[in-house]
Coordinates of C-alpha atoms in Angstrom, one line a residue:
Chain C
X1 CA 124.7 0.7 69.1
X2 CA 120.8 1.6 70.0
X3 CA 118.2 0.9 67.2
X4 CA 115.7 3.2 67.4
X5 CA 112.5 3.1 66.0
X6 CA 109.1 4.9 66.3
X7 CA 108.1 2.8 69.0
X8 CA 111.1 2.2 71.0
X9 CA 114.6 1.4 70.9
X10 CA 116.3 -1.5 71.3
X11 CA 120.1 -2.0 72.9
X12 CA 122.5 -4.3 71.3
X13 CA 122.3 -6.8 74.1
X14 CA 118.4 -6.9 73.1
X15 CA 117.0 -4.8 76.0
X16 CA 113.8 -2.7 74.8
X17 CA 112.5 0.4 76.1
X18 CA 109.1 1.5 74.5
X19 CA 108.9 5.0 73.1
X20 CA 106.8 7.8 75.7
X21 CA 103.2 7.1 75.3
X22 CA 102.4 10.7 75.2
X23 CA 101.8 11.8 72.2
X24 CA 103.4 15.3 72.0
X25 CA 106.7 13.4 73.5
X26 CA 106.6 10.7 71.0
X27 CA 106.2 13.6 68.2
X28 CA 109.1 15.9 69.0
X29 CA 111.2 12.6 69.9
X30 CA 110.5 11.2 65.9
X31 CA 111.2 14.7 64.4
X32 CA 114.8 14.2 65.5
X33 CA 115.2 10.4 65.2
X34 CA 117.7 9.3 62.3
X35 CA 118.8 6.2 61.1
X36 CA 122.6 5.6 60.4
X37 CA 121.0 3.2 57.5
X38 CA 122.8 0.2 59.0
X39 CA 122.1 -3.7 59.8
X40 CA 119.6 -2.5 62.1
X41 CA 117.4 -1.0 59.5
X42 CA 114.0 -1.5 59.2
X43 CA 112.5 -2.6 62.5
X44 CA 109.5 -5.2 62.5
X45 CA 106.8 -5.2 64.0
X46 CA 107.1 -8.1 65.7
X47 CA 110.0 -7.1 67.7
X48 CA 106.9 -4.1 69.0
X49 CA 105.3 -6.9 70.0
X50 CA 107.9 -8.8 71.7
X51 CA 108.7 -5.5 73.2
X52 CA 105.0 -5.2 74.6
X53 CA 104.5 -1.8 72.9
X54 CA 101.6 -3.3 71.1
X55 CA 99.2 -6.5 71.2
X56 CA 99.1 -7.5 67.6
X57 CA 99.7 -6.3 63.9
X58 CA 96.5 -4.3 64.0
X59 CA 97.4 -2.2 66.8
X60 CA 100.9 -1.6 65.1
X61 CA 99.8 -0.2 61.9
X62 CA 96.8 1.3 64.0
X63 CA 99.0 3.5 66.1
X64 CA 102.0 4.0 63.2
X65 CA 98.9 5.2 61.2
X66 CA 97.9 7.8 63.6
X67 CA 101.2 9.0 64.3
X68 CA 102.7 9.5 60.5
X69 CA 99.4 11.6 60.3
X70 CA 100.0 13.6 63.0
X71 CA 103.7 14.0 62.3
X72 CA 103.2 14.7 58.8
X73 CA 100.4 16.9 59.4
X74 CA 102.8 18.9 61.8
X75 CA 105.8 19.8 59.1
X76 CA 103.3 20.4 56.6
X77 CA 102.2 23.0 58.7
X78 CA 105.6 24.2 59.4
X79 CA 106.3 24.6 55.9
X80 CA 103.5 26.6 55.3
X81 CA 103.8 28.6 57.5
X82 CA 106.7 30.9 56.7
X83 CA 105.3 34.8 56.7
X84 CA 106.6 34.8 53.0
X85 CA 104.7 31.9 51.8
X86 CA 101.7 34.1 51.9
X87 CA 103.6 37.8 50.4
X88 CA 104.3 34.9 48.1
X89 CA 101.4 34.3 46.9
X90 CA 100.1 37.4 46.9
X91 CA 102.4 38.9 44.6
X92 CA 101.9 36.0 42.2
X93 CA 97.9 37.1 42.4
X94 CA 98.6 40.8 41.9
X95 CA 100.6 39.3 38.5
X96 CA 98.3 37.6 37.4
X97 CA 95.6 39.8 38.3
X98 CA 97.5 42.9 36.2
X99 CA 97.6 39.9 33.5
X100 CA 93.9 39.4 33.5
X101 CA 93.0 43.6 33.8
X102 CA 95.2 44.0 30.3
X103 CA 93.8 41.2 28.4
X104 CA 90.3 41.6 29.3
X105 CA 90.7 45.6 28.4
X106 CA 92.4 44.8 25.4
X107 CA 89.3 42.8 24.5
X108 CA 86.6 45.6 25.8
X109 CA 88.2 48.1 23.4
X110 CA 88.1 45.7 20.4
X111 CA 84.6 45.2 21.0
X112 CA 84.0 48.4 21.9
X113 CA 85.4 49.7 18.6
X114 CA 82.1 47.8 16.5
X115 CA 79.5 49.8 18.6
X116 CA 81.2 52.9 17.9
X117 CA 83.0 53.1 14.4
X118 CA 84.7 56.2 14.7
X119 CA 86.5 55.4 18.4
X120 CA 90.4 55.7 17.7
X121 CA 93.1 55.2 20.7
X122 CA 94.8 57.3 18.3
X123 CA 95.7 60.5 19.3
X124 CA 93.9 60.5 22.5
X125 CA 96.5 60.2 25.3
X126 CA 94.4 57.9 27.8
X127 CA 96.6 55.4 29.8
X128 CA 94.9 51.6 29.5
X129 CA 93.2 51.5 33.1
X130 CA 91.3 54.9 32.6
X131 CA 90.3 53.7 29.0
X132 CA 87.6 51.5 30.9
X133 CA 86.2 54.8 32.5
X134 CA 86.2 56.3 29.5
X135 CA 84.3 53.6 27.6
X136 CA 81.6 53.0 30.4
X137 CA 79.5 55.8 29.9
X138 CA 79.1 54.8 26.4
X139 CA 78.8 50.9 26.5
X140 CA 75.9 49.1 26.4
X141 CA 74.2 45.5 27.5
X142 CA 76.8 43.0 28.5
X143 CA 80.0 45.1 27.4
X144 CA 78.7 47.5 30.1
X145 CA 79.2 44.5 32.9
X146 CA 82.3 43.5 31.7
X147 CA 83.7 46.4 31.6
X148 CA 82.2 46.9 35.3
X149 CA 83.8 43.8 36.0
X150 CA 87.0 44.8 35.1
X151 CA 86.8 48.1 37.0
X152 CA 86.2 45.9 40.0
X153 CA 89.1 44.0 39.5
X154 CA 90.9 46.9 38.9
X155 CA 89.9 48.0 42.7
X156 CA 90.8 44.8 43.8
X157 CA 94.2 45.4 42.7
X158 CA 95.0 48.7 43.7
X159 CA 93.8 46.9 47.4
X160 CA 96.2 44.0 46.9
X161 CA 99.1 46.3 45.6
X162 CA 99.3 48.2 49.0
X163 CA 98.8 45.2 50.9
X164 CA 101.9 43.4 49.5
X165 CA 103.4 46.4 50.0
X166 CA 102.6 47.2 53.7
X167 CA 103.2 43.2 54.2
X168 CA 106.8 43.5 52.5
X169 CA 107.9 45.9 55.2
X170 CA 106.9 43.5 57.9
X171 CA 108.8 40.5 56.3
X172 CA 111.5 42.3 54.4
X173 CA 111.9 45.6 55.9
X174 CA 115.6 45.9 54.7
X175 CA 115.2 45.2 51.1
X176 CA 111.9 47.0 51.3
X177 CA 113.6 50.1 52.6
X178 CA 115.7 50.0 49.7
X179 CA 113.5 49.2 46.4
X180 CA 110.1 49.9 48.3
X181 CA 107.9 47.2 49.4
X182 CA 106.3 46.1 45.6
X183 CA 110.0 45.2 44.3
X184 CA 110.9 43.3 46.7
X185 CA 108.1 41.5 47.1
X186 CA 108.5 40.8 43.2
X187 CA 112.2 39.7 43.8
X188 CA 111.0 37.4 46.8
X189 CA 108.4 35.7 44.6
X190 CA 111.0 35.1 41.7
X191 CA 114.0 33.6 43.9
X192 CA 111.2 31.7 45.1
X193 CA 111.3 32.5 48.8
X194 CA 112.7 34.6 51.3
X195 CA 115.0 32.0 52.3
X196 CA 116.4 31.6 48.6
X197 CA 116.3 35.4 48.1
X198 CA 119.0 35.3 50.4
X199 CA 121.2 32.7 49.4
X200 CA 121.9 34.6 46.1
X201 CA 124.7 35.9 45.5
X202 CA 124.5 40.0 43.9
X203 CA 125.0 39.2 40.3
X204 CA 121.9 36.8 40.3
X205 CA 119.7 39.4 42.0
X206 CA 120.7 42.1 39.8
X207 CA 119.2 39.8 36.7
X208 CA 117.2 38.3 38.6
X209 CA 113.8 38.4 36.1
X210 CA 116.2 39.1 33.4
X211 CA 115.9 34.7 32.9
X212 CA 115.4 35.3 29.0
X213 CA 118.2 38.0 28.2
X214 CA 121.1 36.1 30.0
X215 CA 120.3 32.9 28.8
X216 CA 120.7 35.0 25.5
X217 CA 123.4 36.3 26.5
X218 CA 125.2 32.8 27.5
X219 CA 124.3 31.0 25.3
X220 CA 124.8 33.1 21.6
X221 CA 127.0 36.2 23.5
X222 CA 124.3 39.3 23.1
X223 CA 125.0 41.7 25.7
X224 CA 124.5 40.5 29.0
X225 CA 121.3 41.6 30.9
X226 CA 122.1 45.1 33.1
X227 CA 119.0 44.5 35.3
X228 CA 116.0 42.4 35.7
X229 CA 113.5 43.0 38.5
X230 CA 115.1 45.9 39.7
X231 CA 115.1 48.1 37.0
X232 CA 111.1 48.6 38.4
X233 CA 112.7 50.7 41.2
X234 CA 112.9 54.0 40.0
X235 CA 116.7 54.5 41.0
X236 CA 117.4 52.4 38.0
X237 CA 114.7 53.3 35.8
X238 CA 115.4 57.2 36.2
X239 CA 118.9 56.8 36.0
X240 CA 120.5 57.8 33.0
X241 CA 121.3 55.3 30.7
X242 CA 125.2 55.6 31.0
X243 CA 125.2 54.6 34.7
X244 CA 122.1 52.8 34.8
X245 CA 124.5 49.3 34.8
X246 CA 126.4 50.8 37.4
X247 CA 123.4 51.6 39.6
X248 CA 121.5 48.3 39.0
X249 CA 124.6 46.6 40.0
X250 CA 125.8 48.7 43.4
X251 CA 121.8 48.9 44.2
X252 CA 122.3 44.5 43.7
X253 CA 125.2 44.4 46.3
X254 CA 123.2 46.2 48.9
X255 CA 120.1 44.0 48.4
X256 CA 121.8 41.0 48.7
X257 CA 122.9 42.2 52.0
X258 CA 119.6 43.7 53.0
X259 CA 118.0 40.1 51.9
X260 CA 120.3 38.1 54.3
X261 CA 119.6 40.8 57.1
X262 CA 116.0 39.9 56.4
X263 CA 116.2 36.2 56.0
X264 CA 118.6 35.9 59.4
X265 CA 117.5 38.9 61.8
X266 CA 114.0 39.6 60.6
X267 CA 114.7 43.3 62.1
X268 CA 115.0 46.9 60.1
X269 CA 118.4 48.1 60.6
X270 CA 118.0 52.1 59.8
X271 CA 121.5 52.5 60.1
X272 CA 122.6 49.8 57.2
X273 CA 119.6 51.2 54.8
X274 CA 120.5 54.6 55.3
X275 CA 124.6 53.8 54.5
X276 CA 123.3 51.9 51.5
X277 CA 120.9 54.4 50.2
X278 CA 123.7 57.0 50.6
X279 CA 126.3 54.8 48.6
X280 CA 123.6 54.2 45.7
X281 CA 122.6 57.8 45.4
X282 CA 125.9 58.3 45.4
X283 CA 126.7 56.4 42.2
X284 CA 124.0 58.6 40.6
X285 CA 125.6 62.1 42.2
Chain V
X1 CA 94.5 -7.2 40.3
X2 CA 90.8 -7.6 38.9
X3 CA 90.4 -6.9 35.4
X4 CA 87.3 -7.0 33.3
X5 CA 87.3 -6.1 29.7
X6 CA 90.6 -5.3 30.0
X7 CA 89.8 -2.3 32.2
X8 CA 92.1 -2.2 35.3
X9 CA 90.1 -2.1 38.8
X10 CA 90.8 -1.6 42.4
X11 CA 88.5 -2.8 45.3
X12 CA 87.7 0.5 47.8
X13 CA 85.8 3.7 48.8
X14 CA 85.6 5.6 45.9
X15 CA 85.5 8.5 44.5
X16 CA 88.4 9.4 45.6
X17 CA 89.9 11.8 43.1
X18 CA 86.7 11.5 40.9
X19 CA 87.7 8.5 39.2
X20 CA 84.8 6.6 37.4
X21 CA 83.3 3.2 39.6
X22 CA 82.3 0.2 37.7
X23 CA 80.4 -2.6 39.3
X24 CA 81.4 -0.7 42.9
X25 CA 85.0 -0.9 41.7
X26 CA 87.4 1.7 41.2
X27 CA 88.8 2.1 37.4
X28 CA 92.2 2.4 37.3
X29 CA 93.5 4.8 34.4
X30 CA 96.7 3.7 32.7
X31 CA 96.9 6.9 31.7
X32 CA 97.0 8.7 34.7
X33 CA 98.8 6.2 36.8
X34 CA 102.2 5.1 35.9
X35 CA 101.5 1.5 38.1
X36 CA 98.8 1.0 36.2
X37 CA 100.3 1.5 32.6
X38 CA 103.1 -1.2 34.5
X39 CA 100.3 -3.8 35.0
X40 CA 98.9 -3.3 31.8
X41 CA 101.9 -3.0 30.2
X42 CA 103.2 -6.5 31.9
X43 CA 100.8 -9.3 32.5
X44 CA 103.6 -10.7 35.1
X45 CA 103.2 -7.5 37.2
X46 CA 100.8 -8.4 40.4
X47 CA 100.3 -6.8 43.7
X48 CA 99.0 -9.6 45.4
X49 CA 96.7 -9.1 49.0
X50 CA 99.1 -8.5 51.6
X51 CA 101.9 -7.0 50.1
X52 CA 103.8 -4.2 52.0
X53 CA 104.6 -1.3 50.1
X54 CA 106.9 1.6 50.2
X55 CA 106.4 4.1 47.6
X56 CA 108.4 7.3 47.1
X57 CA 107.1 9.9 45.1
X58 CA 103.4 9.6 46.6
X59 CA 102.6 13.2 45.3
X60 CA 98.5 14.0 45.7
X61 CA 98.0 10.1 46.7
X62 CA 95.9 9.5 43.1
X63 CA 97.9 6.5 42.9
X64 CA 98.7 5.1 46.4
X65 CA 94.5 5.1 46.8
X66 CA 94.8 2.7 44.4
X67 CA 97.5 0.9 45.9
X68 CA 96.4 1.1 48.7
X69 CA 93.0 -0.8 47.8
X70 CA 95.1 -4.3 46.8
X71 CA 98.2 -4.0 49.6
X72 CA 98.0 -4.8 53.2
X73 CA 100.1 -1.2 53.9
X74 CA 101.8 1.4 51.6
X75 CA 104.4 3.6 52.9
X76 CA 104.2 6.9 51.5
X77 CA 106.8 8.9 51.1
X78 CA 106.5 12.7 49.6
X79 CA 108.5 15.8 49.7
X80 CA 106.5 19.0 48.6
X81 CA 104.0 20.2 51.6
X82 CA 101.4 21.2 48.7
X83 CA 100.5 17.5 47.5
X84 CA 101.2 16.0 50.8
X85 CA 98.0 17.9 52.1
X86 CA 95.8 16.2 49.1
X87 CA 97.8 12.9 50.6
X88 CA 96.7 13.2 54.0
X89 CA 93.3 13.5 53.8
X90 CA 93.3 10.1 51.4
X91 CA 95.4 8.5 54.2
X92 CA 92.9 10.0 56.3
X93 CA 89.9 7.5 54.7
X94 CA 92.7 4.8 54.3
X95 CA 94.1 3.7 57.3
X96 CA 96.7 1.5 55.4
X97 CA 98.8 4.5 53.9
X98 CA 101.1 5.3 56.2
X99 CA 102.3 9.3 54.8
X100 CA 105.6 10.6 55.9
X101 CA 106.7 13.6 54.7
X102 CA 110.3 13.6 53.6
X103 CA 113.3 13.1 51.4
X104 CA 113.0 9.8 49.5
X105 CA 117.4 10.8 48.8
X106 CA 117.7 10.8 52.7
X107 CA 115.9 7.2 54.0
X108 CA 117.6 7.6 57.2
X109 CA 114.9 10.3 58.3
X110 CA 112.3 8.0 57.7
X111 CA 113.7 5.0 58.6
X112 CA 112.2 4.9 62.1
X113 CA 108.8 4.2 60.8
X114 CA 109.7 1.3 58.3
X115 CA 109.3 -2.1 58.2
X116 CA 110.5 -4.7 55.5
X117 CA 108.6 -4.0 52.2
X118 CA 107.9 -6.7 49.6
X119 CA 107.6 -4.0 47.0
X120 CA 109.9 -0.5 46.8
X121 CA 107.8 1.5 44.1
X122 CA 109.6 4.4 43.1
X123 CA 107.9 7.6 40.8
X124 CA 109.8 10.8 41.8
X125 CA 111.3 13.4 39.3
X126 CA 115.0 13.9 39.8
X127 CA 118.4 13.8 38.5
X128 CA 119.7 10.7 40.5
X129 CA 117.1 8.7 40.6
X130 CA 118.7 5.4 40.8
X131 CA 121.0 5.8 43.1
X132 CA 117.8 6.9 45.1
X133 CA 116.7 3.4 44.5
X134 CA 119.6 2.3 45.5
X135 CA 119.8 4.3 49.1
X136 CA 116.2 2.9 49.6
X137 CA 117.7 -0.9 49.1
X138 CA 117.9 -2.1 52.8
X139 CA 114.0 -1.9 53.4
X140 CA 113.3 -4.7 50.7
X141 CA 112.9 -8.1 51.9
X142 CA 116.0 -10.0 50.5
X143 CA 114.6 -11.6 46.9
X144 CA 112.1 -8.3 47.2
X145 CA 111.0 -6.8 44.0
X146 CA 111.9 -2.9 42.7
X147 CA 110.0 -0.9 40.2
X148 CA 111.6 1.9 39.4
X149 CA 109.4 4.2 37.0
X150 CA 112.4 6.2 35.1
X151 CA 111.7 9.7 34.4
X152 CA 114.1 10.1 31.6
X153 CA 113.6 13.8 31.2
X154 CA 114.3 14.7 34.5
X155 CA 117.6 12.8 34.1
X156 CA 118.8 13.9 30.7
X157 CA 117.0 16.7 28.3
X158 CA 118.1 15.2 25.1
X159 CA 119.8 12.0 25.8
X160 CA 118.1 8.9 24.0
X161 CA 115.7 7.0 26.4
X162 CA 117.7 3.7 25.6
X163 CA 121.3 5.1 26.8
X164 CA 119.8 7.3 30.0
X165 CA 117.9 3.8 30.9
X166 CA 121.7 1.7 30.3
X167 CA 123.1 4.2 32.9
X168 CA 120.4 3.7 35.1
X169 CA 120.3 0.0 35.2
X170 CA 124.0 0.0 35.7
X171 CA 123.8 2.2 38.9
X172 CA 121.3 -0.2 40.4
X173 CA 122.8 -3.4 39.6
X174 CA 126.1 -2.0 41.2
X175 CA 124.0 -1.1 44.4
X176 CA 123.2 -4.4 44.9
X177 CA 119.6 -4.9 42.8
X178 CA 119.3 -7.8 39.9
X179 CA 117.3 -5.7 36.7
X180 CA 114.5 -8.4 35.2
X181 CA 112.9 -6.1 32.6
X182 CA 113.4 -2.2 31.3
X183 CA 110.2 -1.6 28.6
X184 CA 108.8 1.8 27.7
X185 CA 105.7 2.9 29.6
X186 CA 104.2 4.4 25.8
X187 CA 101.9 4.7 24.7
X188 CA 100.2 5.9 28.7
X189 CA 103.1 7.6 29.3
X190 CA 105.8 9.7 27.3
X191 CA 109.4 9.9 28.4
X192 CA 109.1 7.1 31.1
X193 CA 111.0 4.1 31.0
X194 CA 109.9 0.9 33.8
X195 CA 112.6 -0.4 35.4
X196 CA 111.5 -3.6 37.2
X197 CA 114.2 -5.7 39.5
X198 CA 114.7 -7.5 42.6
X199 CA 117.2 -7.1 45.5
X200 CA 120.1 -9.7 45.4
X201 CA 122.3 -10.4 48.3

C-alpha cells in the first residue's frame, strides 16, 4: 500500500513522488489525506529528504510549519463560518443584554426609592422598561446617567431583537415561519446550533429549555415538563391550559421537521408551513 | 528545565499570555499549567533540548508556549475553532509549534503531518481518555515516554480518584504502554491525576 504523507507519498517498493508544490493543491490534497494508522505511520523527515522534497531538517519543519498554519487557519475559518454561528451569538447577547436591563433597573428603583421616600411600585401599573422613563424626569446626578444608560441599552435591544429576528428568517425560514423568528432563534442557540437543532428528535425540542423541570421529573418523578422554549410562542402560551400539552407537543413534531428542512435545504417551503400551521391551529379549533 | 528559587522558567519571547519575566525568562505557573505542576511535582520529569513533542489538548497554546521554549518541535493538536485561533497566533511567533486542528480520538486525520515523538503529552477533557492515549501509541519512539494528565471528572462524576486512575492505567497498559508513576497533581490542580509511562514493544 502507498504511505502518504504531507509531503509525498511513498509506494511499497520505495518509489517517492513529492506532494504538488502549489500550495492551494497541497491544501485541498491534506484536507482529505488519512492514515489507516498502520506500520507505515509516522513518516520522518528524513525519508523528505531522501525523497528531495526538502534540503535539510530546517526546511522540513520550515515548510510543515507554514502549511499546519495555513491548513489550520483554513477549518478554523470553515467552522466559523456557519450563518448560525453568528444568530448564535446574537441571541445569547440579546439574553444577556435583557439580563443586564433587569438587574440594573432593579437597582435604579432601589436607589431611586431613598431620594424619594414616598415612591411605591405599588399600585401603580407601570411595566419594568417604562419604569426608567418614569423615574428620569425625577432623578438626579449620577442615577440620572445610569438610568440614561440603561435606556440606551434598552434601544440597543429593541435593535438587536429585530435583527435576530429578520436574520432567523434568512437561516431558518421554516421553523421561523412557525414560532416567529425570536423562538427559534432561542431554540437554535440552546441545541447549540442549527445543525444540532436538527438532529433532535420532537420530544427534546418540545422541552428543550425545560433542562431543570425534566431532570426533576426523571430523577424524583414530578410531572414531566409540557414545554420549554416554545411555550414563548404565543400558540402555546394562549392556549388554554387543557390543551396547552397537546399543542406544545403537535407544534414540537412540526419544528422538528421544519428544523431539518432548514438544516438540509436552507429553502422556505410555503406549502409544508402552511400544512403545519393548519394542523396546529387545528389542535386548538 | 531552569529553575531558580524554586520558581519554574522557560527560555523565550515573552509576554505571551501576560505571564510575569524574571531575569528575561518566562515564569512558569504550576498553577495554571498542568506540565508544570508535573515538573514540580516530579524532580525526574525533564524536557530536555531537542525533544519532539506531540501534545493533544493544546487549547489557547498557554502551555505549548512554554513547551515550546525547551523542545526542538511540539505538535499541537486541538479540536474547538475558538482556542485554536488564540493557538495560531502563538504558533505564529513560534515557528516550532506545529497546530493542527483536529480530533486527538481520530490520529489517522493527522497522521500525515507527524513524525516520531519522544514525548506524547496528553491534557484533553473526555470520557475515554486513555484509550485516546492509546490510539495515539504508534507516533512514540519505541522506549518513548507518555504523560497522560487524567481528568478524573470528565471520566467519572463521583467515582474516587484512586479507582477511575486503576481503570485508566489498566486501559493503557493493555494498549501496549508500561505505567512508571500515577501521583496526584494537588495541590496546583484539583481532580487531576498524572499518569506518566513509556511505550513497550
Amino acid at each position: 500500500m502507498t504511505a502518504r504523507y504531507w509531503w509525498g507519498e511513498i509506494d511499497e517498493d520505495g518509489t517517492c513522488r513529492p506532494a504538488p508544490t502549489d500550495e492551494a493543491e497541497a491544501l485541498a490534497r491534506l484536507g482529505s489525506l488519512e492514515s489507516p494508522m498502520d506500520g507505515t505511520v509516522p513518516g520522518t523527515w528524513e525519508a523528505a529528504v531522501a525523497c528531495g522534497v526538502v534540503p535539510d531538517r530546517a526546511a522540513y519543519l520550515a515548510r510543515l510549519h507554514d502549511l499546519a498554519m495555513r491548513l489550520a487557519a483554513d477549518r478554523v475559518a470553515e467552522a466559523l463560518r456557519g450563518p448560525d454561528l453568528e444568530l448564535l451569538r446574537m441571541v445569547r447577547t440579546l439574553d444577556e443584554l435583557d439580563g443586564v436591563i433587569n438587574l440594573l433597573t432593579e437597582r435604579a428603583v432601589e436607589w431611586y426609592a431613598t431620594q424619594d421616600p414616598g415612591f411605591s411600585r405599588k399600585f401603580r401599573a407601570v411595566p419594568a422598561r417604562r419604569l426608567v422613563q418614569v423615574l428620569l424626569p425625577r432623578a438626579r446626578g449620577p442615577l440620572r446617567s445610569v438610568l440614561l444608560q440603561i435606556e440606551a441599552l434598552g434601544a440597543a435591544r429593541t435593535d438587536l431583537a429585530r435583527e435576530v429576528t429578520r436574520a432567523a428568517f434568512r437561516v431558518m425560514p421554516n421553523s421561523s415561519g412557525l414560532v416567529g423568528g425570536l423562538v427559534a432563534a432561542r431554540l437554535m442557540a440552546a441545541a447549540g446550533s442549527l445543525d444540532a437543532l436538527a438532529r433532535l428528535p420532537a420530544s427534546g425540542l418540545q422541552v428543550l429549555g425545560a433542562r431543570s423541570a425534566l431532570f426533576s421529573h426523571i430523577r424524583t418523578g414530578t410531572p414531566p415538563p409540557k414545554h420549554g422554549l416554545i411555550f414563548q410562542h404565543r400558540r402555546v402560551h394562549n392556549a388554554p391550559p387543557a390543551v396547552r400539552g397537546r399543542v406544545a407537543r403537535v407544534l414540537a413534531s412540526r419544528l422538528a421537521i421544519a428544523a431539518r428542512i432548514d438544516r438540509y435545504r436552507g429553502t422556505p417551503d410555503p406549502a409544508f408551513i402552511e400544512a403545519a400551521n393548519a394542523r396546529i391551529d387545528g389542535v386548538l379549533a | 528545565m531552569i529553575w531558580r528559587d524554586g520558581t519554574l522558567l522557560s527560555p523565550g519571547e515573552g509576554s505571551v499570555y501576560g505571564e510575569r519575566t524574571r531575569g528575561g525568562l518566562r515564569v512558569w505557573d504550576p498553577r495554571r499549567s498542568k506540565f508544570a505542576a508535573l515538573a514540580h511535582l516530579d524532580p525526574g520529569f525533564d524536557l530536555p533540548p531537542g525533544t519532539r513533542v506531540l501534545y493533544l489538548g493544546a487549547a489557547n497554546g498557554t502551555t505549548v508556549s512554554h513547551v515550546a521554549d525547551y523542545a526542538e518541535v511540539v505538535y499541537a493538536v486541538e479540536f474547538a475553532p475558538r482556542p485554536m485561533q488564540d493557538l495560531l497566533a502563538v504558533a505564529r511567533r513560534r515557528k516550532n509549534i506545529i497546530p493542527i486542528l483536529a480530533d486527538a480520538g481520530r490520529p489517522g486525520r493527522y497522521a500525515p503531518l507527524l513524525e516520531p515523538v519522544d514525548l506524547l503529552f496528553q491534557d484533553v477533557a473526555q470520557p475515554n481518555q486513555a484509550a485516546i492515549a492509546v490510539r495515539n501509541r504508534p507516533f512514540l519512539v519505541p522506549g518513548g515516554r507518555l504523560a497522560l494528565m487524567l481528568k478524573v471528572r470528565s471520566i467519572d462524576q463521583r467515582r474516587p480518584q484512586d479507582e477511575v486512575g486503576q481503570e485508566a492505567v489498566g486501559v493503557l497498559e493493555e494498549g501496549g504502554y508500561a505505567v512508571d508513576s500515577v501521583r496526584s497533581l494537588s495541590p496546583y490542580h484539583r481532580d487531576h491525576l498524572a499518569i506518566q509511562g513509556r511505550r513497550v514493544d
